[in-house]
Short mmCIF file of C-alpha atoms in Angstrom, two decimals:
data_model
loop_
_atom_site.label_atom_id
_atom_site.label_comp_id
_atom_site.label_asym_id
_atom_site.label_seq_id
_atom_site.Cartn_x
_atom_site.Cartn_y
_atom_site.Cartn_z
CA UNK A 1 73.75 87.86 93.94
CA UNK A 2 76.89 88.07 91.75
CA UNK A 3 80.53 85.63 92.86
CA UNK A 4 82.32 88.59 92.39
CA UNK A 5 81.93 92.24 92.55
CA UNK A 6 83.85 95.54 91.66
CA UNK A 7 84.02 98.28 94.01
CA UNK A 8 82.12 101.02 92.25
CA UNK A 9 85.55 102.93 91.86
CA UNK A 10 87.44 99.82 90.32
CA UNK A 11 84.40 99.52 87.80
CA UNK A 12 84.98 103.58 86.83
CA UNK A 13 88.97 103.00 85.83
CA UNK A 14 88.27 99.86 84.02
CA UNK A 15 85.87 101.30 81.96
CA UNK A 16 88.00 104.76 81.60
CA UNK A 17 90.88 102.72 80.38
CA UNK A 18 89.29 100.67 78.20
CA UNK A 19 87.57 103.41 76.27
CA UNK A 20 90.96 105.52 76.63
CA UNK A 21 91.95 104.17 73.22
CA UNK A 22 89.64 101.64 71.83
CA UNK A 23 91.95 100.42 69.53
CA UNK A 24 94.53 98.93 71.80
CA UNK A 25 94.21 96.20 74.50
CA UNK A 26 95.30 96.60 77.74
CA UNK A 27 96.07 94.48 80.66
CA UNK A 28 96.15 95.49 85.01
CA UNK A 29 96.34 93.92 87.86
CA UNK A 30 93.39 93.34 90.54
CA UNK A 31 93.61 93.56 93.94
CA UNK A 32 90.97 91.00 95.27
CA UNK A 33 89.63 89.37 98.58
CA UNK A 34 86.99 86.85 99.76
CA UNK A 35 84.02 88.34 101.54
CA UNK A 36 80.61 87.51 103.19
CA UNK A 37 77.71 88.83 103.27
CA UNK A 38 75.35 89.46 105.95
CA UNK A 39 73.41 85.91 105.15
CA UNK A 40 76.84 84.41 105.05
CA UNK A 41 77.15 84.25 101.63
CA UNK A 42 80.85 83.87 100.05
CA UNK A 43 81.71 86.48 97.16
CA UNK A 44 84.71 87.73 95.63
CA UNK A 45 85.55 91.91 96.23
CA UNK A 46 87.90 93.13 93.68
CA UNK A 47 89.56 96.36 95.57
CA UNK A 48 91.69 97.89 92.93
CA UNK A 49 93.05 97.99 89.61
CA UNK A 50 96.96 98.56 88.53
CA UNK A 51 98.00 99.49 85.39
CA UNK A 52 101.45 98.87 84.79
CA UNK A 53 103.64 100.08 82.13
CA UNK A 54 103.75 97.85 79.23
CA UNK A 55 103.53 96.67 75.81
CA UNK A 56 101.05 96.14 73.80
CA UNK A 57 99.56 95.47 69.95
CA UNK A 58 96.00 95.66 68.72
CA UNK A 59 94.76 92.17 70.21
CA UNK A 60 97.84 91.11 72.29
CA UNK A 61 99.11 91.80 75.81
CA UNK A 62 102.55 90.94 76.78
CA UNK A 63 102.33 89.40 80.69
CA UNK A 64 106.01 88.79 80.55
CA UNK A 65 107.54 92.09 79.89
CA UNK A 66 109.67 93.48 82.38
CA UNK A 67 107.99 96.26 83.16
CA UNK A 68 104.89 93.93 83.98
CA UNK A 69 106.88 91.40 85.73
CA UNK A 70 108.59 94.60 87.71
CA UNK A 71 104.68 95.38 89.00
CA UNK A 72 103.77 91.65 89.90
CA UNK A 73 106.75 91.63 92.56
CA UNK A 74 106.72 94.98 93.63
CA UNK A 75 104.59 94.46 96.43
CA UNK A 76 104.00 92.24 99.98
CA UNK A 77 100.13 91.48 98.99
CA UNK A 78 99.91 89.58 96.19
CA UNK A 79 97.59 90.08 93.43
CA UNK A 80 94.71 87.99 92.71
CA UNK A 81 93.55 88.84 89.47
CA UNK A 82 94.43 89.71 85.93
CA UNK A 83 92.07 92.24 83.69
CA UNK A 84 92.75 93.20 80.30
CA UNK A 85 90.33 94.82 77.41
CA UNK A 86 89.11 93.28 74.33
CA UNK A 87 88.60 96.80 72.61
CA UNK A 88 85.30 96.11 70.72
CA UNK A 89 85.17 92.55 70.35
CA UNK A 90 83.25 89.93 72.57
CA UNK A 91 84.38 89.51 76.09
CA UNK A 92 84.70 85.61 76.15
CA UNK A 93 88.48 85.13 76.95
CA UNK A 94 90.40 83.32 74.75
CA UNK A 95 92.60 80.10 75.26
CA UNK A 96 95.47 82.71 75.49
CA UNK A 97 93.48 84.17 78.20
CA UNK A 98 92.82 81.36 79.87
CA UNK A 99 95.87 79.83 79.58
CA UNK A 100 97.87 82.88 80.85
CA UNK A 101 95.93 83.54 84.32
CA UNK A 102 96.03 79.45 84.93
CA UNK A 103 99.74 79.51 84.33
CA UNK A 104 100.50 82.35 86.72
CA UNK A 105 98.51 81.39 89.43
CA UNK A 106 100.04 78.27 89.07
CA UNK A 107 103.52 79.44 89.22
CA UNK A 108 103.01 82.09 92.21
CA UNK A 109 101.27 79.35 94.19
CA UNK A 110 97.79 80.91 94.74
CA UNK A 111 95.10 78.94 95.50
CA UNK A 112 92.96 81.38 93.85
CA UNK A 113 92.92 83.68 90.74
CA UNK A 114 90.35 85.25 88.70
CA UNK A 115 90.60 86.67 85.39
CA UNK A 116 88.68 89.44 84.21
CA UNK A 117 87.91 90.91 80.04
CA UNK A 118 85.82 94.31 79.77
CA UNK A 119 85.17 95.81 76.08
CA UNK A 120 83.82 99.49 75.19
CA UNK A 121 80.18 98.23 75.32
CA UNK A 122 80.86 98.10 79.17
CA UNK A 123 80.38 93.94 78.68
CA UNK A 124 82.67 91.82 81.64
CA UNK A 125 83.62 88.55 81.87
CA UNK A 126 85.22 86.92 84.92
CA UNK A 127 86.29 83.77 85.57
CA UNK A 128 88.16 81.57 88.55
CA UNK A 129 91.09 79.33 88.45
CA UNK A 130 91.90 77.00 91.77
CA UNK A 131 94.32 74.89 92.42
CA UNK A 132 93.29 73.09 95.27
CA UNK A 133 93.46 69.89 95.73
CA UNK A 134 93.77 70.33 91.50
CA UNK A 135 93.50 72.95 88.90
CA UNK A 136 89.71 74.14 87.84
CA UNK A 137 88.54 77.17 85.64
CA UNK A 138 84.74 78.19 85.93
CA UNK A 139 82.94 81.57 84.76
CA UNK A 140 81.85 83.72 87.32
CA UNK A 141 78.71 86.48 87.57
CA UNK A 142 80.29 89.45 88.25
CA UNK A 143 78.58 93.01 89.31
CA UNK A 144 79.20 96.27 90.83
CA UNK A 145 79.09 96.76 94.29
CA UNK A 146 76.69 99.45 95.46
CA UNK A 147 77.56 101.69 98.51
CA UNK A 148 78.67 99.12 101.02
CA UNK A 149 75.33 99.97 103.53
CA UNK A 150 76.02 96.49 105.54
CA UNK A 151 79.38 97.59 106.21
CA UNK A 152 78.30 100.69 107.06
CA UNK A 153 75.57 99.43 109.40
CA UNK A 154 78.18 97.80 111.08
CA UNK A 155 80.25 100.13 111.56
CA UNK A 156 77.40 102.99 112.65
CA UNK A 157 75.84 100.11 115.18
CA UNK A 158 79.32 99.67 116.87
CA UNK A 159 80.21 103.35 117.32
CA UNK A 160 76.49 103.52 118.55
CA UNK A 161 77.11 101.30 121.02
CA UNK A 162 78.82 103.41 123.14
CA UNK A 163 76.40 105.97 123.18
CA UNK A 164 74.12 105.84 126.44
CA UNK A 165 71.22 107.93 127.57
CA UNK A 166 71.56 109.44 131.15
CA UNK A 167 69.77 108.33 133.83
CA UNK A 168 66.21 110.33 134.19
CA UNK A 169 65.85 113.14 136.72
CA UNK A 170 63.29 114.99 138.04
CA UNK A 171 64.09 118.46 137.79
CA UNK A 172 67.16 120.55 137.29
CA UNK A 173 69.41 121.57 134.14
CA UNK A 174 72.63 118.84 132.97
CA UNK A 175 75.42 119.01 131.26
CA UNK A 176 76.63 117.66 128.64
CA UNK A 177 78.22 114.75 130.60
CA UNK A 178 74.67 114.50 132.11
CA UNK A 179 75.50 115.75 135.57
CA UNK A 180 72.91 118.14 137.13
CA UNK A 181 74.02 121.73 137.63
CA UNK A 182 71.19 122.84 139.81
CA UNK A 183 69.39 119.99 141.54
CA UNK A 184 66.72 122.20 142.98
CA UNK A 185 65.38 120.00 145.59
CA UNK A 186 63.34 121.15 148.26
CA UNK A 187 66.27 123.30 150.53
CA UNK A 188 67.44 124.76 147.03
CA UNK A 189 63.86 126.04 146.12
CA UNK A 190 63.26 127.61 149.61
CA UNK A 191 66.65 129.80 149.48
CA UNK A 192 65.86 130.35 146.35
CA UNK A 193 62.43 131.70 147.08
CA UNK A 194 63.59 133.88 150.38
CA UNK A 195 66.71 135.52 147.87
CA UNK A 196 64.28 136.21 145.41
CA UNK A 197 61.57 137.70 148.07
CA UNK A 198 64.67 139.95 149.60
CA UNK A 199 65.96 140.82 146.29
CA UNK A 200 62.37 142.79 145.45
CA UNK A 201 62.00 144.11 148.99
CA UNK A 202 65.26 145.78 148.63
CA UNK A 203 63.90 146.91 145.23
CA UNK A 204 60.67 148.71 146.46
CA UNK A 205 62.96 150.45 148.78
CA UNK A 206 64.88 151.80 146.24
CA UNK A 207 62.02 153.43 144.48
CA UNK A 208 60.84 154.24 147.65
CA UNK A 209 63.74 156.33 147.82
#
C-alpha cells in the first residue's frame, strides 16, 4: 500500500503537463485529504491539481509571483500540496524544493504538506512536511488510485439497504409496491368459475341461434 495516492484523473494532468513542453518546469497546486482504508489504514488522497499562471525558466519555478500567490488565497480550502516537473532530470527534489514546501507550510500554519516532482519518464516523488509538535520532512510511496470499488461498495450497500423483498403470498398477481391485485382466495375462484361457466352457456346459445 502506497502513503499517498493520485486520483487516476490527477495522475492524467500531471503527466499531460509535464510532457506539454519538456523543456520548461512547471509548478500546481494539490488539493489533498487524509483517508482510510477499509483495514483502517491512514493514506494521503491527492484530489486535484491547479495550475496557475506563472513564471517560469528551464529549471526554476517562481512560488512567489503574484499570479501564484493570487491562486494560493483565492480559495476557503486550503491547499495541501505543491507539484512541479523536473522536465527530464531525476525526480529527487532539491534543497530548493525542499526548502520551499517547508517554508510555506510553515507560514500558512498547516500541520501538513506534501510536496510532489514528476519528470517525462512518468517517475514521482512525494514527500511530507509536519509541523507538529516540530517540523519533519520524510519521503513518501506514492501510487495511483484505481477505481475507488470500497467506496463504491459502500455506497451500493447503503442504497441497498433500503431495498426489501415483499412478504410471500400464495397466489395472486402484485404490483409493483407488492400489493396483490387479485387475491383469488376461495370466494374469488368460485365467482370466478360460475362467470366463466355463464359466459360459455350464453355462448352456445348464440351459435345455437
Amino acid at each position: 500500500m502506497a502513503d499517498v495516492y493520485l486520483t487516476q484523473e490527477v495522475a492524467y494532468m500531471i503527466q499531460k503537463a509535464t510532457q506539454y513542453n519538456p523543456n520548461l518546469e512547471v509548478n500546481g497546486l494539490l488539493r489533498a485529504e487524509t483517508r482510510r482504508d477499509s483495514d483502517n489504514n491512514a493514506y494521503i488522497l491527492v484530489t486535484d491539481v491547479v495550475i496557475p499562471p506563472q513564471i517560469v525558466g528551464a529549471v526554476h519555478v517562481d512560488v512567489e509571483g503574484k499570479e501564484f500567490t493570487a491562486a494560493w488565497t483565492s480559495t476557503k480550502v486550503p491547499y495541501r500540496g505543491l507539484w512541479h516537473s523536473h522536465c527530464s532530470m531525476g525526480v529527487t527534489p532539491s534543497s530548493v524544493d525542499t526548502g520551499q514546501l517547508a517554508d510555506l507550510s510553515s507560514d500558512e500554519g498547516l500541520d501538513w504538506m506534501i510536496g510532489l516532482v514528476s519528470n517525462t519518464k512518468n517517475e514521482m516523488y512525494c514527500w511530507v512536511v509536519v509541523n507538529n509538535p516540530i517540523q519533519l520532512s520524510t519521503k513518501l510511496d506514492v501510487g495511483v488510485l484505481p477505481v475507488q470499488v470500497l467506496e463504491l461498495d459502500g455506497r451500493i450497500k447503503e442504497m441497498m439497504d433500503g431495498v426489501k423483498r415483499a412478504p410471500p403470498t400464495i397466489q395472486g398477481r402484485h404490483s409493483a409496491r407488492g400489493n396483490p391485485l387479485h387475491p383469488f382466495d376461495e370466494d374469488a375462484k368460485a365467482a370466478t368459475a360460475a362467470y366463466a361457466k355463464s359466459l360459455v352457456s350464453s355462448m352456445q346459445g348464440l351459435e345455437d341461434m
